[in-house]
Tab-separated table of N, CA and C in Angstrom:
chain	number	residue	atom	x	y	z
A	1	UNK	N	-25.177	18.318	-17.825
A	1	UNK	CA	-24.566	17.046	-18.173
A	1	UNK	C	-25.211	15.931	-17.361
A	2	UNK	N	-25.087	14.727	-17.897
A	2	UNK	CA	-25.259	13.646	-17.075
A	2	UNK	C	-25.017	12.445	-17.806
A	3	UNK	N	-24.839	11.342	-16.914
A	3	UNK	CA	-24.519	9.960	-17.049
A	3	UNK	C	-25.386	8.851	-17.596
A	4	UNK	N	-24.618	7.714	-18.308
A	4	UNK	CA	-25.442	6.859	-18.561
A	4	UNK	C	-24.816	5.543	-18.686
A	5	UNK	N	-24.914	4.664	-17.557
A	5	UNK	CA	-24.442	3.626	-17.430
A	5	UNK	C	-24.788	2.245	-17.448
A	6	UNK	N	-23.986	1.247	-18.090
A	6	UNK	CA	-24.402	0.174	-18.522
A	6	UNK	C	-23.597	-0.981	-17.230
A	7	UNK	N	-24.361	-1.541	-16.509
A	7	UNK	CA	-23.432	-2.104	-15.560
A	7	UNK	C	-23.518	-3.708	-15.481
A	8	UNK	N	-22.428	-4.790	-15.142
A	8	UNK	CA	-22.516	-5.956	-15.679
A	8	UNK	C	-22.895	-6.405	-16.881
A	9	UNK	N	-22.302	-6.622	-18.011
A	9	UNK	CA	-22.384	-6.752	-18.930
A	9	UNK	C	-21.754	-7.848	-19.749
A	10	UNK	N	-22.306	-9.145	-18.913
A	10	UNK	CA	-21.536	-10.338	-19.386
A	10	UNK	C	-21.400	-10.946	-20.700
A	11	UNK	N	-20.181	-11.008	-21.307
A	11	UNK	CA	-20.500	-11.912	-22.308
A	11	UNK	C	-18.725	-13.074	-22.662
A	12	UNK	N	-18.901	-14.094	-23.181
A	12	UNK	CA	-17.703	-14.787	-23.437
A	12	UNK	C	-17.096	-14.681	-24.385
A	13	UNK	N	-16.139	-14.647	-24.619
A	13	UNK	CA	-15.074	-14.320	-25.803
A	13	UNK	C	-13.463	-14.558	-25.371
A	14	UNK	N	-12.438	-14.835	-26.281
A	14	UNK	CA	-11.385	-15.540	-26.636
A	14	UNK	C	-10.064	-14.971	-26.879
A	15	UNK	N	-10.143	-13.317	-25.679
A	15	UNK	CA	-8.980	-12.887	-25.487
A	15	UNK	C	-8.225	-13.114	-24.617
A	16	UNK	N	-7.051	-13.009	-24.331
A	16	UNK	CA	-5.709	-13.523	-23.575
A	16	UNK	C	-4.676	-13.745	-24.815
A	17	UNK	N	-3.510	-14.009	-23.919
A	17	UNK	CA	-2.159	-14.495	-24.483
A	17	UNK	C	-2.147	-16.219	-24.530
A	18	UNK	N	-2.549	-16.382	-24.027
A	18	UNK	CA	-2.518	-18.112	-23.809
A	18	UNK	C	-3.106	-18.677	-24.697
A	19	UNK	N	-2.486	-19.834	-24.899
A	19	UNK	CA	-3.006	-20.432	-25.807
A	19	UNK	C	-4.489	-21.059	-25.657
A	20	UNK	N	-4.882	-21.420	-24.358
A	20	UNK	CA	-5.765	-22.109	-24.171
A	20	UNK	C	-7.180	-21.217	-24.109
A	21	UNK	N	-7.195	-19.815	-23.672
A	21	UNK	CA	-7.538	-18.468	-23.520
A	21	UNK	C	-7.988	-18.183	-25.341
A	22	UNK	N	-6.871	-18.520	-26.378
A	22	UNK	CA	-7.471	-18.420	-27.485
A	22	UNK	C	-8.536	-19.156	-28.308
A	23	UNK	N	-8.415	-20.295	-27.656
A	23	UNK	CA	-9.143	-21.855	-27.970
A	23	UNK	C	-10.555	-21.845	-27.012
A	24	UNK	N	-10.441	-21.568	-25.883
A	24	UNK	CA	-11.218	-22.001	-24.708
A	24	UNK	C	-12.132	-20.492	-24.334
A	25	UNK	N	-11.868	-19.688	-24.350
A	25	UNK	CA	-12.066	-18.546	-24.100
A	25	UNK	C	-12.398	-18.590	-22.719
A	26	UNK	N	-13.272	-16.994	-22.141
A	26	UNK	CA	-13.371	-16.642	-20.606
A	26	UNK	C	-14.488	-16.236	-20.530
A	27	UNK	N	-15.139	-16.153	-19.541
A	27	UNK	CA	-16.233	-15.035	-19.094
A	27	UNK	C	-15.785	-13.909	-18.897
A	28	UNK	N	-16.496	-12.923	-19.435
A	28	UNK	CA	-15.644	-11.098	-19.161
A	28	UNK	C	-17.079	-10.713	-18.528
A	29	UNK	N	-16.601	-9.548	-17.780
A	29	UNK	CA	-17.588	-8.166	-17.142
A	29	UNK	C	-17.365	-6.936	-17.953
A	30	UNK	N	-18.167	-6.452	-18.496
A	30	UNK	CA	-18.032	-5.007	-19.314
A	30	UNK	C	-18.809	-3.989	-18.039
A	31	UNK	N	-18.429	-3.056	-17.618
A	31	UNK	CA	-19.050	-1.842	-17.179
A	31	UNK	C	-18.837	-0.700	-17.862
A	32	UNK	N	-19.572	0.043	-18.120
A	32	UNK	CA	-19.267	1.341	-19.190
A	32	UNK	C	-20.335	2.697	-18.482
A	33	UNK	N	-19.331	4.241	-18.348
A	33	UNK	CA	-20.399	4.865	-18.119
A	33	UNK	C	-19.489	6.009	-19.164
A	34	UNK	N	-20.831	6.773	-19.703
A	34	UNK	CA	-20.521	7.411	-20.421
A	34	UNK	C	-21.669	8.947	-20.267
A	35	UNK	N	-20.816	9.932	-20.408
A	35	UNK	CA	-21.426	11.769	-20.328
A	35	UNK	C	-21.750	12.136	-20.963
A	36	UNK	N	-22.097	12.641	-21.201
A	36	UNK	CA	-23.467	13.555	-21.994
A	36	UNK	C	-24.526	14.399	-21.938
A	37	UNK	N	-24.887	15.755	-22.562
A	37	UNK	CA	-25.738	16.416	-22.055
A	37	UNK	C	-26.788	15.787	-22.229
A	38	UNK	N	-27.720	15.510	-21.244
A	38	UNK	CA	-28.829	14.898	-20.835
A	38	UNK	C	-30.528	15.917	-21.030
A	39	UNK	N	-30.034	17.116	-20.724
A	39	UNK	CA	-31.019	17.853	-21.025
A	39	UNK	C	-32.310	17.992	-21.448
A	40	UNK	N	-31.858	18.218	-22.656
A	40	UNK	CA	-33.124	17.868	-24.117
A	40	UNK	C	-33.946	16.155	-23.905
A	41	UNK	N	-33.076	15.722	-23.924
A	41	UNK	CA	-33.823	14.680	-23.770
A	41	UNK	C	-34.875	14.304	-22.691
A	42	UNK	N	-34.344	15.070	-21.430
A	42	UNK	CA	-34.704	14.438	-20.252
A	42	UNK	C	-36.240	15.872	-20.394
A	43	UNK	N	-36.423	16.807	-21.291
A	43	UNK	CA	-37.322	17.238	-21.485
A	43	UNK	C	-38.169	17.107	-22.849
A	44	UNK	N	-37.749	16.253	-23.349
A	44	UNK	CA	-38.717	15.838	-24.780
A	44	UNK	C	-39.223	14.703	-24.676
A	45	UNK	N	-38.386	13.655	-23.616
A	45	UNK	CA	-38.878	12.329	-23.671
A	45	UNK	C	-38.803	11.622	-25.148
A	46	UNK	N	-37.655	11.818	-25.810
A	46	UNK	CA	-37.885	11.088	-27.481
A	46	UNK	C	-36.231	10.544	-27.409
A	47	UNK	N	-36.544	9.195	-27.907
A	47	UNK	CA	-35.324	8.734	-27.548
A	47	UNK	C	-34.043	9.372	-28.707
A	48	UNK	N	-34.483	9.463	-29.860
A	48	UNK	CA	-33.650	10.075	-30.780
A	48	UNK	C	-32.310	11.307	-30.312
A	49	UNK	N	-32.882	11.606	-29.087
A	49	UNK	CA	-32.159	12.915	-28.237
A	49	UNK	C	-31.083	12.349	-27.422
A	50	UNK	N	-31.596	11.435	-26.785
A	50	UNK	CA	-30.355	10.817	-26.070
A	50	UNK	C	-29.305	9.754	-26.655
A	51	UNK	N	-28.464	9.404	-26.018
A	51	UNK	CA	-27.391	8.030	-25.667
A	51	UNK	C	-28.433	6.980	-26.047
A	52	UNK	N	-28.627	6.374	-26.642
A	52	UNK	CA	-29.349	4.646	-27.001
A	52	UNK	C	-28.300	3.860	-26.361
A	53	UNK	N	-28.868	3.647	-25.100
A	53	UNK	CA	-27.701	2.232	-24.592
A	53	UNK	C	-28.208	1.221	-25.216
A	54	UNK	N	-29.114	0.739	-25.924
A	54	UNK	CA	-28.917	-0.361	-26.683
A	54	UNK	C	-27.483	-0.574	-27.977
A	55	UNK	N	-28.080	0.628	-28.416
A	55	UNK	CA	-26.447	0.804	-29.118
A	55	UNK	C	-25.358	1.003	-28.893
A	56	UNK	N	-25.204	1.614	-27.144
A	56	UNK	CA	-23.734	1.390	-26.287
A	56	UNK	C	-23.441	-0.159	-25.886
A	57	UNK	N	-24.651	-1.284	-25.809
A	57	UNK	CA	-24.560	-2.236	-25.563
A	57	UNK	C	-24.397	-3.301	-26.952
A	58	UNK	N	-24.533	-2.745	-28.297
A	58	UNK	CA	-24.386	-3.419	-29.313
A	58	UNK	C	-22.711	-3.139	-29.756
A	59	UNK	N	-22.318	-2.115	-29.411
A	59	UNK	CA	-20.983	-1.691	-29.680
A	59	UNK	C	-20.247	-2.612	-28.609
A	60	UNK	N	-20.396	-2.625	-27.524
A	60	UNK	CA	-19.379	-3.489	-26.535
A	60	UNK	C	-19.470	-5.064	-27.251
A	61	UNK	N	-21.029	-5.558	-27.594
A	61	UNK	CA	-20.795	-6.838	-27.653
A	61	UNK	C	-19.781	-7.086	-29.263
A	62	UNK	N	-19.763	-5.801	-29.763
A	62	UNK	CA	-18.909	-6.359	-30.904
A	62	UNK	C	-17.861	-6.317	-31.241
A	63	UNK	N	-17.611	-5.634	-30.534
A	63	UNK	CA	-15.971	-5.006	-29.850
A	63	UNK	C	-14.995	-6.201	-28.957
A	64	UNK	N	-16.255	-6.603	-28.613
A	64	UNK	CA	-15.846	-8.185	-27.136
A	64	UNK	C	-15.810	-9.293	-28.145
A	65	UNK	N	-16.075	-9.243	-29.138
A	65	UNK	CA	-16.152	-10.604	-30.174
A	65	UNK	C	-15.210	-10.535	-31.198
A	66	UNK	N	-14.187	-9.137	-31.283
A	66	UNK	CA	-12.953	-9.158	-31.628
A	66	UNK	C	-11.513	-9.601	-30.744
A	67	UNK	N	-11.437	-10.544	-31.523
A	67	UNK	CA	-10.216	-11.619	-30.196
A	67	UNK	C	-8.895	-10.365	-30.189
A	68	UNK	N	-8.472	-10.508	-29.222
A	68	UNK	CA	-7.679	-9.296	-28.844
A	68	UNK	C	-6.292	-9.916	-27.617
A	69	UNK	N	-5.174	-10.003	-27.597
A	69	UNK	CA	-4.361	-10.460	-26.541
A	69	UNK	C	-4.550	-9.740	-25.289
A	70	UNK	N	-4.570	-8.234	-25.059
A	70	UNK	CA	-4.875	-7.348	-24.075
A	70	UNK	C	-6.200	-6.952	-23.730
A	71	UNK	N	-6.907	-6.773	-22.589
A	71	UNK	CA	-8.142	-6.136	-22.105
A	71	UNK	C	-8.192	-4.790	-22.378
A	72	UNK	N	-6.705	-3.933	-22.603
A	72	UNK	CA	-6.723	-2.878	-22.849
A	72	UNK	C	-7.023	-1.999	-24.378
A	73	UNK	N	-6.619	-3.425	-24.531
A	73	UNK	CA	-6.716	-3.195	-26.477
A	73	UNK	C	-8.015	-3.247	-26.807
A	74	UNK	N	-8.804	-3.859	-26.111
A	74	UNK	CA	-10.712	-4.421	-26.231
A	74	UNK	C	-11.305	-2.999	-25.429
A	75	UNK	N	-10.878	-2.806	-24.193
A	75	UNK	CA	-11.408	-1.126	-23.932
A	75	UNK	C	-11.158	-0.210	-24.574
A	76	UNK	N	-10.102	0.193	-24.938
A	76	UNK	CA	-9.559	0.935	-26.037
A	76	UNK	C	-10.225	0.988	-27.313
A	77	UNK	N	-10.932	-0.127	-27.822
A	77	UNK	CA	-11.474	0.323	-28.835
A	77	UNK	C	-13.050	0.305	-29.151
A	78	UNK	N	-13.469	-0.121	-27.834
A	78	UNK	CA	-15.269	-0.278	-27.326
A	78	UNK	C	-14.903	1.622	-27.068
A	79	UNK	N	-14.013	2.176	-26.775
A	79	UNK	CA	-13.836	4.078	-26.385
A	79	UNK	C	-14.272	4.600	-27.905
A	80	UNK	N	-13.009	4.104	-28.869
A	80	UNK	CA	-13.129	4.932	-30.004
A	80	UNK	C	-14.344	4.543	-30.984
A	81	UNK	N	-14.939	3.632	-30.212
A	81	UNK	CA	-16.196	3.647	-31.572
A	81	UNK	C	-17.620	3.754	-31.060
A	82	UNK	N	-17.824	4.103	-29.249
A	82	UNK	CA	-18.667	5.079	-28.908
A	82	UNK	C	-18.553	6.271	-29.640
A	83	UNK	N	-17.075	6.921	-29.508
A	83	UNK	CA	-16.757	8.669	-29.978
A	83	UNK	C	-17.026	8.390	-30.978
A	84	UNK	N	-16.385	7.686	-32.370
A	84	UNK	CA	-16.895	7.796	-33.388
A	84	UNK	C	-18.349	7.658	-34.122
A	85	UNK	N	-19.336	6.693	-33.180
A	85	UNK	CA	-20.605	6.468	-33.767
A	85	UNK	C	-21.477	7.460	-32.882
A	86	UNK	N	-21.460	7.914	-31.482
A	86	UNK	CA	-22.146	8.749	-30.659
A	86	UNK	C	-21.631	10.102	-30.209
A	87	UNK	N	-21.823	11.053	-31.692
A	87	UNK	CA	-20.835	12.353	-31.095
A	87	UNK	C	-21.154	13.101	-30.027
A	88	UNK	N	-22.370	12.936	-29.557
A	88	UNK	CA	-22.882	13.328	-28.426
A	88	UNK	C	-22.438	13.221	-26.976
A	89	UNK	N	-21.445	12.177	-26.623
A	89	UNK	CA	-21.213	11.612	-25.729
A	89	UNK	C	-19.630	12.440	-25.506
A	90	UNK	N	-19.431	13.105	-23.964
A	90	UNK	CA	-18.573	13.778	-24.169
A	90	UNK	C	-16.955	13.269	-23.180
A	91	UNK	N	-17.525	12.248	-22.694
A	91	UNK	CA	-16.622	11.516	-21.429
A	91	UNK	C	-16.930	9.772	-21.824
A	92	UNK	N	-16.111	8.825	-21.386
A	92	UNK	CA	-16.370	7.274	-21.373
A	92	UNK	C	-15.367	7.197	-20.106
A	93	UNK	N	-15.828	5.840	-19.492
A	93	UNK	CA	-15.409	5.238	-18.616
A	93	UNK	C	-15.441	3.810	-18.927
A	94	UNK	N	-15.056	2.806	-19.142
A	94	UNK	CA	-14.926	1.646	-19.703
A	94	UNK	C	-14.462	0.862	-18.686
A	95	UNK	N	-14.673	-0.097	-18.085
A	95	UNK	CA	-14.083	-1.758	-17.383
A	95	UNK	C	-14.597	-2.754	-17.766
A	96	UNK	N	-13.255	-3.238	-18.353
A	96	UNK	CA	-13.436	-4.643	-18.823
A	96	UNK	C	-12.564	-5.679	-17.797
A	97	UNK	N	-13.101	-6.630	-17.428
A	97	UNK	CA	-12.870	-7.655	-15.878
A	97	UNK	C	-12.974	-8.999	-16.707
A	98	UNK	N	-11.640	-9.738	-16.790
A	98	UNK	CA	-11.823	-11.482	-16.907
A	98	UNK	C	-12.073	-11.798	-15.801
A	99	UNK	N	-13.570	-13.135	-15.777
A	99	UNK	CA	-13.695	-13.304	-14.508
A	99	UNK	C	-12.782	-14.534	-14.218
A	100	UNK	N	-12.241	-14.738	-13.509
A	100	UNK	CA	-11.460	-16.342	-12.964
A	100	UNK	C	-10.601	-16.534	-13.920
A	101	UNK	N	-9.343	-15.385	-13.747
A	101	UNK	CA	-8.550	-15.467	-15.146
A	101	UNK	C	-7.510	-16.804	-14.651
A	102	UNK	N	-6.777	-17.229	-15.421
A	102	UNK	CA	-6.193	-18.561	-15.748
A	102	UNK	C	-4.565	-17.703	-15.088
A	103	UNK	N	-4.523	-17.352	-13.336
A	103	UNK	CA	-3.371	-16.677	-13.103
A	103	UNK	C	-2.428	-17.684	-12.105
A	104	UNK	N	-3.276	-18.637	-11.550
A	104	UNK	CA	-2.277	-19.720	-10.827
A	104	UNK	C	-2.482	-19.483	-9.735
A	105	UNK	N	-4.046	-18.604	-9.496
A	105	UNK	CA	-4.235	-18.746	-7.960
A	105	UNK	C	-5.780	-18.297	-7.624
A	106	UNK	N	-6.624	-18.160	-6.745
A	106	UNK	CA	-8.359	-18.013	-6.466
A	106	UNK	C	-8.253	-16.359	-6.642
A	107	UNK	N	-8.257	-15.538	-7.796
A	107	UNK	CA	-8.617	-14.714	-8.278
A	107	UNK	C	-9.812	-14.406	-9.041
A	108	UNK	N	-11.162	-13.601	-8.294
A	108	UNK	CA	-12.370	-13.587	-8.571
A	108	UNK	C	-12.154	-12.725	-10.376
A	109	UNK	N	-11.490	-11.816	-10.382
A	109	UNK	CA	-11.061	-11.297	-11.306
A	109	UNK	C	-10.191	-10.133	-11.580
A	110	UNK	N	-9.899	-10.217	-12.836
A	110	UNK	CA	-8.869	-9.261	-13.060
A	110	UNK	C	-9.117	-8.020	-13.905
A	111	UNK	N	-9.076	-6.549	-14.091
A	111	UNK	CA	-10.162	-5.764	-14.832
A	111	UNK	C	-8.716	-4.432	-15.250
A	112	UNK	N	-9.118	-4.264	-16.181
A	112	UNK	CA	-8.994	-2.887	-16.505
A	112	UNK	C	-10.018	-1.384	-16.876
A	113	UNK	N	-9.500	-0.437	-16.737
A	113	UNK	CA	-10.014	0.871	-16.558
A	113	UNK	C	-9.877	1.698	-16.831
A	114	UNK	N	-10.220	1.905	-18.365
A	114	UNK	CA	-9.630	3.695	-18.888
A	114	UNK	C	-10.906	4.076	-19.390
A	115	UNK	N	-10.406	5.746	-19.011
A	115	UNK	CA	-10.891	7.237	-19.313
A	115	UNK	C	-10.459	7.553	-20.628
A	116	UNK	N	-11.488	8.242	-20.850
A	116	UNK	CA	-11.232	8.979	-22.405
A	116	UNK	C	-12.031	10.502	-22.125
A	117	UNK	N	-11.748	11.289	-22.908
A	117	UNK	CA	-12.439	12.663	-22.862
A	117	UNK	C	-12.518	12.911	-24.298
A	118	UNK	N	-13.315	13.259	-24.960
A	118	UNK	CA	-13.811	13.604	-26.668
A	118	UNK	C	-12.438	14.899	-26.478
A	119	UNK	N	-11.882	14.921	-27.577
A	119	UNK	CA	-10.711	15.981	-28.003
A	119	UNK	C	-11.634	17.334	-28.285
């Protein structure tokens, strides 16, 4: 097995509860690591074998451009459509971080963090 991680992964988009959060949007942090047997690949050298983080990184940005009230609801579903488009991948780790969320005080940011395991 082994890992493949996508780290800082900025992009802006227009989730929150607030109204101004829907209008104005935020800067977010995506981090994502995700498992997989590494193997084959790491002895064929052909990318067709492995994880394409370009396509782990095309899935977050489109996932992040669905307006969403919760961070959990936006990780939650950047999980199920790795599993569903990369059956290969046998673990995710997902954090999604508003940076300088709108909380009423000098908070660098605020993040959530879920695990998934393929059923």
């Amino acid at each position: 097995m082994g890992k493949i991680r996508l780290k800082n992964i900025r992009i802006h988009s227009n989730h929150g509860c607030l109204k101004e959060e829907m209008l104005i949007g935020s800067d977010y942090r995506v981090d994502l690591e995700v498992t997989s047997d590494l193997s084959k690949p790491a002895d064929s050298d052909i990318l067709t074998e492995t994880v394409d983080y370009v396509h782990l990184n095309n899935i977050i940005k489109d996932e992040m451009l669905v307006r969403s009230n919760l961070l959990e609801h936006v990780a939650k579903r950047i999980i199920d459509r790795i599993f569903l488009e990369l059956p290969q991948v046998t673990q995710i780790e997902v954090e999604v971080a508003k940076i300088n969320p709108p909380i009423g005080g000098d908070v660098e940011s605020v993040a959530v963090i879920l695990n998934s395991q393929r059923q």
